[in-house]
Amino acid sequence: MPAERRSGKTGAAGAADAPQAVPKTPAQPGVAGYDVRVRIRDGDAPVFGPGRLTLLRAIDETGSISAAARGMGMSYRRAWLLVEAMNHEFREPLVTRHIGGVSGGGAQLTPFAQNLTAHYDTLVREIRSLLDAHVPTFDAYLKGRPVQDPDDA
């Protein structure tokens, strides 16, 4: 069974690996699954996680903070504040902005942000791989499965 099905994720290869990057599919009764939500913290303060990752991916795709916010159903102000927070929380900025002009300005991810998101994706992929290896054990505990003690497997 593919990891995307067990973890409730669907979509293209890159999006499926990102937590909360795509909507969850309905869970199937009788099939073990799991939820993964990884948040990176600086002390007690969360600095990176699925929501910020989704915002960065939307900015990368649209080239604009405002278009990314619209696409996510978020106010421009909220998106701008999140970008500002990320740019101050990390040792290098994650998003650069271009002011107005004929083309109307825009935004793009820095190489630092691309590296950070790649490392985050790797972390989540490795966590999911570990969980995938244990899902059959929990699957055996659910009703409707052949009676077999998972500890005897």
Short mmCIF file of C-alpha atoms in Angstrom, two decimals:
data_model
loop_
_atom_site.label_atom_id
_atom_site.label_comp_id
_atom_site.label_asym_id
_atom_site.label_seq_id
_atom_site.Cartn_x
_atom_site.Cartn_y
_atom_site.Cartn_z
CA MET A 1 0.00 0.00 0.00
CA PRO A 2 1.52 3.41 -0.96
CA ALA A 3 2.58 5.75 1.85
CA GLU A 4 0.34 8.50 0.49
CA ARG A 5 -2.75 6.37 1.08
CA ARG A 6 -1.83 5.40 4.62
CA SER A 7 -0.86 8.91 5.59
CA GLY A 8 -3.91 10.44 3.93
CA LYS A 9 -1.91 12.46 1.40
CA THR A 10 -2.46 12.69 -2.32
CA GLY A 11 -0.98 14.66 -5.17
CA ALA A 12 2.24 14.99 -7.12
CA ALA A 13 5.44 13.48 -5.78
CA GLY A 14 6.78 16.67 -4.19
CA ALA A 15 3.45 17.78 -2.74
CA ALA A 16 2.65 14.32 -1.38
CA ASP A 17 5.84 14.35 0.65
CA ALA A 18 5.05 17.68 2.26
CA PRO A 19 2.86 17.58 5.34
CA GLN A 20 -0.35 19.52 5.00
CA ALA A 21 0.68 20.66 1.51
CA VAL A 22 -2.41 19.05 -0.02
CA PRO A 23 -5.86 18.31 1.39
CA LYS A 24 -6.30 15.01 3.21
CA THR A 25 -8.32 12.27 1.61
CA PRO A 26 -11.02 10.71 3.81
CA ALA A 27 -9.64 8.02 6.10
CA GLN A 28 -10.74 4.47 5.36
CA PRO A 29 -12.20 2.55 8.30
CA GLY A 30 -10.30 -0.66 9.00
CA VAL A 31 -7.07 0.62 7.45
CA ALA A 32 -4.38 1.80 9.87
CA GLY A 33 -2.89 5.19 9.13
CA TYR A 34 -1.18 8.08 10.85
CA ASP A 35 -0.89 11.84 10.92
CA VAL A 36 2.45 13.62 10.72
CA ARG A 37 2.83 17.27 11.58
CA VAL A 38 6.45 18.30 12.05
CA ARG A 39 7.15 21.75 13.44
CA ILE A 40 10.66 23.14 13.85
CA ARG A 41 11.04 25.28 16.97
CA ASP A 42 13.55 27.76 18.28
CA GLY A 43 13.16 27.10 21.98
CA ASP A 44 9.41 27.26 22.54
CA ALA A 45 8.71 29.38 19.47
CA PRO A 46 7.59 27.52 16.31
CA VAL A 47 9.58 28.83 13.34
CA PHE A 48 8.77 26.39 10.54
CA GLY A 49 6.14 23.80 9.77
CA PRO A 50 3.50 22.67 7.29
CA GLY A 51 1.69 26.02 7.05
CA ARG A 52 4.81 28.06 6.40
CA LEU A 53 6.04 25.43 3.97
CA THR A 54 2.78 25.68 2.05
CA LEU A 55 3.08 29.47 1.95
CA LEU A 56 6.67 29.28 0.66
CA ARG A 57 5.66 26.80 -2.04
CA ALA A 58 2.79 29.06 -3.10
CA ILE A 59 5.13 32.07 -3.29
CA ASP A 60 7.60 30.01 -5.33
CA GLU A 61 4.83 28.92 -7.69
CA THR A 62 3.15 32.33 -8.13
CA GLY A 63 6.12 34.68 -7.72
CA SER A 64 3.98 36.83 -5.45
CA ILE A 65 3.09 37.03 -1.77
CA SER A 66 -0.35 38.44 -2.55
CA ALA A 67 -1.15 35.76 -5.16
CA ALA A 68 0.09 33.06 -2.78
CA ALA A 69 -2.12 34.46 -0.01
CA ARG A 70 -5.17 34.60 -2.31
CA GLY A 71 -4.59 31.03 -3.42
CA MET A 72 -4.45 29.89 0.20
CA GLY A 73 -7.49 31.90 1.30
CA MET A 74 -5.25 34.00 3.56
CA SER A 75 -5.11 37.76 3.91
CA TYR A 76 -2.14 39.51 2.33
CA ARG A 77 -1.30 41.00 5.72
CA ARG A 78 -1.14 37.55 7.37
CA ALA A 79 1.08 36.20 4.57
CA TRP A 80 3.32 39.27 4.69
CA LEU A 81 3.67 38.96 8.49
CA LEU A 82 4.58 35.27 8.16
CA VAL A 83 7.21 36.07 5.52
CA GLU A 84 8.61 38.85 7.70
CA ALA A 85 8.74 36.51 10.70
CA MET A 86 10.53 33.79 8.71
CA ASN A 87 13.00 36.29 7.29
CA HIS A 88 13.89 37.41 10.84
CA GLU A 89 13.88 33.98 12.51
CA PHE A 90 16.46 32.38 10.24
CA ARG A 91 20.07 33.45 9.76
CA GLU A 92 19.33 34.33 6.12
CA PRO A 93 16.13 35.57 4.48
CA LEU A 94 13.80 32.98 2.94
CA VAL A 95 11.92 35.33 0.62
CA THR A 96 13.12 38.35 -1.35
CA ARG A 97 10.68 40.97 -2.61
CA HIS A 98 10.83 43.19 -5.65
CA ILE A 99 9.04 46.52 -5.34
CA GLY A 100 6.47 47.64 -7.97
CA GLY A 101 7.35 48.92 -11.39
CA VAL A 102 5.80 48.06 -14.75
CA SER A 103 5.54 44.36 -13.89
CA GLY A 104 4.08 45.10 -10.44
CA GLY A 105 6.85 43.63 -8.31
CA GLY A 106 6.98 40.13 -6.92
CA ALA A 107 8.69 37.74 -4.56
CA GLN A 108 10.89 34.68 -4.80
CA LEU A 109 12.48 32.12 -2.54
CA THR A 110 16.16 32.47 -1.80
CA PRO A 111 18.57 29.57 -2.31
CA PHE A 112 18.68 29.37 1.50
CA ALA A 113 14.89 28.77 1.57
CA GLN A 114 15.13 26.15 -1.16
CA ASN A 115 17.79 24.34 0.86
CA LEU A 116 15.74 24.58 4.07
CA THR A 117 12.59 23.20 2.40
CA ALA A 118 14.57 20.35 0.84
CA HIS A 119 15.94 19.35 4.26
CA TYR A 120 12.46 19.60 5.79
CA ASP A 121 11.02 17.39 3.01
CA THR A 122 13.79 14.83 3.63
CA LEU A 123 13.03 14.80 7.35
CA VAL A 124 9.31 14.24 6.76
CA ARG A 125 9.99 11.54 4.14
CA GLU A 126 12.26 9.67 6.57
CA ILE A 127 9.70 9.93 9.39
CA ARG A 128 6.96 8.63 7.07
CA SER A 129 9.18 5.76 5.95
CA LEU A 130 9.68 4.74 9.57
CA LEU A 131 5.93 4.97 10.25
CA ASP A 132 5.09 3.05 7.06
CA ALA A 133 7.18 0.13 8.35
CA HIS A 134 5.02 -0.03 11.49
CA VAL A 135 1.56 0.45 9.94
CA PRO A 136 1.03 -3.30 9.22
CA THR A 137 1.43 -4.04 12.92
CA PHE A 138 -1.30 -1.58 13.84
CA ASP A 139 -3.40 -2.71 10.88
CA ALA A 140 -3.49 -6.20 12.43
CA TYR A 141 -5.03 -4.80 15.63
CA LEU A 142 -8.03 -3.31 13.79
CA LYS A 143 -11.40 -5.01 13.49
CA GLY A 144 -12.09 -6.83 10.26
CA ARG A 145 -8.53 -8.10 9.89
CA PRO A 146 -7.56 -11.78 9.99
CA VAL A 147 -7.03 -12.85 13.59
CA GLN A 148 -3.29 -12.97 14.13
CA ASP A 149 -1.37 -11.63 17.05
CA PRO A 150 0.85 -8.84 15.62
CA ASP A 151 3.48 -9.67 18.22
CA ASP A 152 3.87 -13.18 16.70
CA ALA A 153 4.67 -11.80 13.24
#
